PDB file of C-alpha atoms in Angstrom:
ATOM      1  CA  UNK A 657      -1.508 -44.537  11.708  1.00 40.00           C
ATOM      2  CA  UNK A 658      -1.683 -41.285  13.581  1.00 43.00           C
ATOM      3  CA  UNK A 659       2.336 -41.520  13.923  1.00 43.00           C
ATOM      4  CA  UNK A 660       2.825 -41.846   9.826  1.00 42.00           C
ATOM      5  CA  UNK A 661       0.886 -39.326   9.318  1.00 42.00           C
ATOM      6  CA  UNK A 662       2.714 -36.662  11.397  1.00 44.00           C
ATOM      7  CA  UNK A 663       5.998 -38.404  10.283  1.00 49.00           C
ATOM      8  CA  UNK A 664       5.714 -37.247   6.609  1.00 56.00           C
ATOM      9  CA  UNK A 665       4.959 -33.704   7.489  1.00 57.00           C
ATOM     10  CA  UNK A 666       7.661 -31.144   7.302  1.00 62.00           C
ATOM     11  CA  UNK A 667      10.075 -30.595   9.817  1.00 81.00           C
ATOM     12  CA  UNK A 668      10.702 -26.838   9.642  1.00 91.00           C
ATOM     13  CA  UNK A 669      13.432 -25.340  11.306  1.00 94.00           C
ATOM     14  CA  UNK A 670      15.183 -22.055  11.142  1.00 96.00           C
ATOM     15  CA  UNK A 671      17.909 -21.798   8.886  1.00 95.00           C
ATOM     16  CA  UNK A 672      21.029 -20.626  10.804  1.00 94.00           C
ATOM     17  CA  UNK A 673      24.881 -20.304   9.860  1.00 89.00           C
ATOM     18  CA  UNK A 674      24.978 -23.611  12.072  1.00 90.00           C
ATOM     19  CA  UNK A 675      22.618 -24.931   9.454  1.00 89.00           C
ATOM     20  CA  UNK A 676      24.326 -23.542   6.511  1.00 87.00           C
ATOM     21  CA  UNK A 677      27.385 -24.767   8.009  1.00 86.00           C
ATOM     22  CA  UNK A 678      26.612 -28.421   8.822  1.00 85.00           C
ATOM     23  CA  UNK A 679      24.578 -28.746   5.492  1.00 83.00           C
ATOM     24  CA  UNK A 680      27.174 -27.843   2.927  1.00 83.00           C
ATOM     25  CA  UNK A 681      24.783 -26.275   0.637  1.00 81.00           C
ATOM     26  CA  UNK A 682      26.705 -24.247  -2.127  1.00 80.00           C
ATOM     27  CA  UNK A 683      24.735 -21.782  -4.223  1.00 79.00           C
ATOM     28  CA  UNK A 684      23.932 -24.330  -6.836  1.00 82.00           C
ATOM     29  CA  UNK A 685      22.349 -26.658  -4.588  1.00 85.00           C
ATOM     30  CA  UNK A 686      20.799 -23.970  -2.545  1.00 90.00           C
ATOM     31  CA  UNK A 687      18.705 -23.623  -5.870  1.00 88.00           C
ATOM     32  CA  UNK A 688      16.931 -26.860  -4.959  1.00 88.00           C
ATOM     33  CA  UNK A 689      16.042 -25.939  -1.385  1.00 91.00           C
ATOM     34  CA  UNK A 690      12.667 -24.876  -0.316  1.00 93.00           C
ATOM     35  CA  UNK A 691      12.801 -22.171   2.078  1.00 96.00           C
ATOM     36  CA  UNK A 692       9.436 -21.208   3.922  1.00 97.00           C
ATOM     37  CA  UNK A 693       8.548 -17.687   5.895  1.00 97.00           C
ATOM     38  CA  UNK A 694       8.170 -17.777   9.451  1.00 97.00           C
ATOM     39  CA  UNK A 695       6.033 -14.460  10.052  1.00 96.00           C
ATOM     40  CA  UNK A 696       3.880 -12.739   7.675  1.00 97.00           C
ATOM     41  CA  UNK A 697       5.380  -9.516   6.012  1.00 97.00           C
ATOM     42  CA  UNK A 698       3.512  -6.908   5.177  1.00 96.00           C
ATOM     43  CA  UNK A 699       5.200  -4.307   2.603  1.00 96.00           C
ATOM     44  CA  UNK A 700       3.003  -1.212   1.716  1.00 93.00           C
ATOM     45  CA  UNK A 701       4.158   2.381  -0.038  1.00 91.00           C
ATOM     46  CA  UNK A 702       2.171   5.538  -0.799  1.00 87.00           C
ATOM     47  CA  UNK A 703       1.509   5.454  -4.751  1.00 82.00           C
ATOM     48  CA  UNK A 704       1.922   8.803  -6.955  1.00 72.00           C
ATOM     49  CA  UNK A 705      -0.303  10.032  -8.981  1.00 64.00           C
ATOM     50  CA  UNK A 706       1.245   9.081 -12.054  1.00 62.00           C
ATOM     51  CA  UNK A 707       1.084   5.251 -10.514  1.00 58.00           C
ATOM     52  CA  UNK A 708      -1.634   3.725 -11.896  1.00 49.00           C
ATOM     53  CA  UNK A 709      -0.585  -0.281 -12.006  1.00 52.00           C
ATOM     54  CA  UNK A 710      -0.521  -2.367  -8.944  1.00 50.00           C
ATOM     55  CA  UNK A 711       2.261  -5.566  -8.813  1.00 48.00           C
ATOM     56  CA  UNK A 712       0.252  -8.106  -6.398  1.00 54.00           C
ATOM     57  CA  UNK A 713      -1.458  -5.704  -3.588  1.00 56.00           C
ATOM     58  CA  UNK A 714      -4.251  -3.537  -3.099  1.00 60.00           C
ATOM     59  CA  UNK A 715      -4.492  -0.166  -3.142  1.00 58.00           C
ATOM     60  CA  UNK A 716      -5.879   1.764   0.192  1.00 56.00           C
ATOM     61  CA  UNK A 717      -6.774   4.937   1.606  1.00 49.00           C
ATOM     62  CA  UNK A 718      -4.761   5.532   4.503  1.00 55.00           C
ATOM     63  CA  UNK A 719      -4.809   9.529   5.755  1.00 54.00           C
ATOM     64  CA  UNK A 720      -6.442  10.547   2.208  1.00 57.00           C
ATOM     65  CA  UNK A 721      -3.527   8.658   0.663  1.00 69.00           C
ATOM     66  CA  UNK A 722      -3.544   5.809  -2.097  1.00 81.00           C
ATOM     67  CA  UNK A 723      -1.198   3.114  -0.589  1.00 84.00           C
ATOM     68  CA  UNK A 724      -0.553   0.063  -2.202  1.00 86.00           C
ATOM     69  CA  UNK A 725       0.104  -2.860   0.668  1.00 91.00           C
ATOM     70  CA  UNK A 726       1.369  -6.639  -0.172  1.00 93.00           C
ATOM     71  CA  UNK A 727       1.419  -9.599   1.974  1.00 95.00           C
ATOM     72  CA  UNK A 728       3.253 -12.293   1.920  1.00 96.00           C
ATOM     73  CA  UNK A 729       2.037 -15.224   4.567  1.00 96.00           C
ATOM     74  CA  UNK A 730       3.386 -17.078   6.992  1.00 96.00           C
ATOM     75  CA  UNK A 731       4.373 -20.241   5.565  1.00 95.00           C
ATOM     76  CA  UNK A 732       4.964 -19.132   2.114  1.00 96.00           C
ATOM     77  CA  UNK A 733       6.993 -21.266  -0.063  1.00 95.00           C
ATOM     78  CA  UNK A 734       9.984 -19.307  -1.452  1.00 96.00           C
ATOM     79  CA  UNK A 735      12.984 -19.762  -3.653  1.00 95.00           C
ATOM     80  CA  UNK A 736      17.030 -18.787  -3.461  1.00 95.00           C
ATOM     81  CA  UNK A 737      17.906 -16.764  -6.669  1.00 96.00           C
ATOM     82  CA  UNK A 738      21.476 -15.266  -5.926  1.00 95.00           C
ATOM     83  CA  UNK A 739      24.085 -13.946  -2.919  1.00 94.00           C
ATOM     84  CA  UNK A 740      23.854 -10.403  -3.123  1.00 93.00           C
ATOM     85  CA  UNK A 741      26.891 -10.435  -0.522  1.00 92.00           C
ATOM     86  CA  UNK A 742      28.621 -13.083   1.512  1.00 89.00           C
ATOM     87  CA  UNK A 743      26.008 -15.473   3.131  1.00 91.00           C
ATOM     88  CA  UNK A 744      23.137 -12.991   2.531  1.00 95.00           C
ATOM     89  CA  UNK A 745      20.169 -14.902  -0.078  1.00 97.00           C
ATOM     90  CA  UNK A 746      17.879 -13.112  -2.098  1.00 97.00           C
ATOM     91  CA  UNK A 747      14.857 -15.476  -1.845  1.00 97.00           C
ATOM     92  CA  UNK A 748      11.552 -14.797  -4.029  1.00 97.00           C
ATOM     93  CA  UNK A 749       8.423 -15.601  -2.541  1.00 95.00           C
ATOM     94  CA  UNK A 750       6.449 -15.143  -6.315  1.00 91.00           C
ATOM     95  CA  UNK A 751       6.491 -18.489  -8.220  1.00 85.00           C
ATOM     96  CA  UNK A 752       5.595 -16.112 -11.161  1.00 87.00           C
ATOM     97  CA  UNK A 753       7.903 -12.782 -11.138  1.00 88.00           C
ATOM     98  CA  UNK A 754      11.699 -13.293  -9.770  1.00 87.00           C
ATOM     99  CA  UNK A 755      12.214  -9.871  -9.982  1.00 90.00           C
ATOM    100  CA  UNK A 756      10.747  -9.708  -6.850  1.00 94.00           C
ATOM    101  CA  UNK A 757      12.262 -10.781  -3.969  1.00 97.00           C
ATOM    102  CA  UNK A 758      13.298  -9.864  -0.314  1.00 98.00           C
ATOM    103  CA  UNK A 759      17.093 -10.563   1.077  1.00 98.00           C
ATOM    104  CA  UNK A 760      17.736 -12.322   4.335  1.00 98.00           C
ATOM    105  CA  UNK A 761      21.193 -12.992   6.506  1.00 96.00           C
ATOM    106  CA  UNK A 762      22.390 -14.287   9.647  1.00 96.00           C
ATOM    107  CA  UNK A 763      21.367 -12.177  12.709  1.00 95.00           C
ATOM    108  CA  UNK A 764      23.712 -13.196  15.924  1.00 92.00           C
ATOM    109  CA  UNK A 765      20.757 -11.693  17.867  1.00 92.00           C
ATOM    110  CA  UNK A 766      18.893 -14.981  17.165  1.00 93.00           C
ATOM    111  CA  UNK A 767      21.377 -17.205  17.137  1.00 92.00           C
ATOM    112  CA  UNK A 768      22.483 -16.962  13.845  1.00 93.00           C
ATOM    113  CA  UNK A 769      18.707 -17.179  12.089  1.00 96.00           C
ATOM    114  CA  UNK A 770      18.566 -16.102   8.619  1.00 97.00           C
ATOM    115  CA  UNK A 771      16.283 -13.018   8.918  1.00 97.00           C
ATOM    116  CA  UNK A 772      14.623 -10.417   6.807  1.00 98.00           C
ATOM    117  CA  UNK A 773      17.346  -7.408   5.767  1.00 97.00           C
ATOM    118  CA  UNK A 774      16.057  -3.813   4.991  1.00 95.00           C
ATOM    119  CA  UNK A 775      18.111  -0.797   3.836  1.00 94.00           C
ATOM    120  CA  UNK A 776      16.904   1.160   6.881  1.00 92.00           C
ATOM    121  CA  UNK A 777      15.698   0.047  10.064  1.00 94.00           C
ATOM    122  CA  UNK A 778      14.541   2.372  13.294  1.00 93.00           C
ATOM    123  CA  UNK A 779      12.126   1.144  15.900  1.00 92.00           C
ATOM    124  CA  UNK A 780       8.568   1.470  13.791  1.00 95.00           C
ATOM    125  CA  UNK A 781       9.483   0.373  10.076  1.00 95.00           C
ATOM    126  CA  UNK A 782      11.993  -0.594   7.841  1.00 96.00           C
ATOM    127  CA  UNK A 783      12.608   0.188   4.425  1.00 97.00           C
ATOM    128  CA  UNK A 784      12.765  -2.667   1.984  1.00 96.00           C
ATOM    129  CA  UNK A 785      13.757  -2.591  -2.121  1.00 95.00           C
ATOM    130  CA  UNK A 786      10.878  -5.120  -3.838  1.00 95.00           C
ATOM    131  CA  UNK A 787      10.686  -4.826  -7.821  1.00 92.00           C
ATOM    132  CA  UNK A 788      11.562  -1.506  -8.877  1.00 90.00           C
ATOM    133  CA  UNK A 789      10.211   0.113  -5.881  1.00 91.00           C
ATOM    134  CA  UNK A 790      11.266   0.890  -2.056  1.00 95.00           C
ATOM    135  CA  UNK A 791       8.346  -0.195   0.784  1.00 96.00           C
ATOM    136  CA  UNK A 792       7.805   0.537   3.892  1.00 96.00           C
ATOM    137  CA  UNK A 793       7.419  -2.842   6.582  1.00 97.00           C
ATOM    138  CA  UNK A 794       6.658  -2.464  10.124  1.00 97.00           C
ATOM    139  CA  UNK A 795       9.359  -2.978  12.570  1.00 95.00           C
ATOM    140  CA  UNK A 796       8.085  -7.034  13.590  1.00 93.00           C
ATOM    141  CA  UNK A 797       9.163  -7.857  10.100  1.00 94.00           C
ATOM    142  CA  UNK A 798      12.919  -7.773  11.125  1.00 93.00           C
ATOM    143  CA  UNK A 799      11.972 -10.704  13.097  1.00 92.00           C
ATOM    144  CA  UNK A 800      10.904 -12.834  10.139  1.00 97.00           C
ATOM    145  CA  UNK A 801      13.089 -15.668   9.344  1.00 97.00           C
ATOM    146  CA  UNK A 802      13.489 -18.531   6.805  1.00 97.00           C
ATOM    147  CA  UNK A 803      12.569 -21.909   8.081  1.00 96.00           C
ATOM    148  CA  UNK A 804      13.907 -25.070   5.634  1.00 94.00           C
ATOM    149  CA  UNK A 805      12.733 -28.954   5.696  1.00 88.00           C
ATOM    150  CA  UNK A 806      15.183 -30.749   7.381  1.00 80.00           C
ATOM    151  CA  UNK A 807      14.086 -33.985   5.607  1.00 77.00           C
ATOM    152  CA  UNK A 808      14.886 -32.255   2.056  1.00 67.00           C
ATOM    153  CA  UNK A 809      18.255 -30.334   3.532  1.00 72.00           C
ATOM    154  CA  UNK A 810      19.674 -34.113   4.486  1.00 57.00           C
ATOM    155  CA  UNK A 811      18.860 -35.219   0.970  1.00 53.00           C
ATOM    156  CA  UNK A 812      20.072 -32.722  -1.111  1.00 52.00           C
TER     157      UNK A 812
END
């Protein structure tokens, strides 16, 4: 019983060019794929004055500062939307809103895992376009990957 159980679960892996490759997937069926997050992102920006809506965080006081800070979990479901460039996917997280979404591609320095890609990256944050508006992400967030279901890849 015990066996069953744990044999319908997901089996997450990373999604590498060596599973792009050996998949197939074109951008049509990549549509149908559901991609997970491996780490938890955190995204936050320091909010004007004039600012007075918040998308899906919450506002903070950091230094005397409003900062508005989303999260998006570990093991968040997400969707593929488009190819900004050649084997890069912009994948939306927000089952509601896909105007917001973050872009990932193949990093040869983890074996090919699709990871998170920022505009700007140094060795304490990154900066990352989400909705109309550029965030800040700490520097572990380069390490966050998309993971797929095996079971649904081989199916689709």
């Amino acid at each position: 019983m015990v066996f069953s159980i744990i044999s319908c679960g997901p089996t997450l892996r990373y999604y590498t060019n060596d599973v792009r490759e050996l998949s197939g997937l074109n951008p049509e069926n990549l549509r149908n794929v559901q991609f997970y997050l491996s780490e938890d992102i955190i995204l936050w920006r320091e909010l004007s004055r004039e600012e007075l809506s918040i998308f899906k965080g919450k506002i903070k006081m950091t230094e005397g500062k409003k900062v508005e800070e989303i999260t998006i979990k570990k093991g968040t479901p997400g969707v593929f939307l488009f190819s900004p460039k050649s084997h890069q996917y912009a994948i939306s997280f927000d089952s509601h809103d896909d105007t917001h979404y973050l872009v990932f591609g193949p990093s040869d320095k983890v074996n090919g895992r699709y990871v998170l890609l920022a505009k700007y990256w140094d060795t304490r944050y990154g900066q990352i376009t989400y909705g109309d508006h550029v965030y800040n992400t700490p520097a572990q967030s380069a390490y966050a990957c998309l993971m797929v279901d095996m079971k649904h890849i081989k199916s689709t």
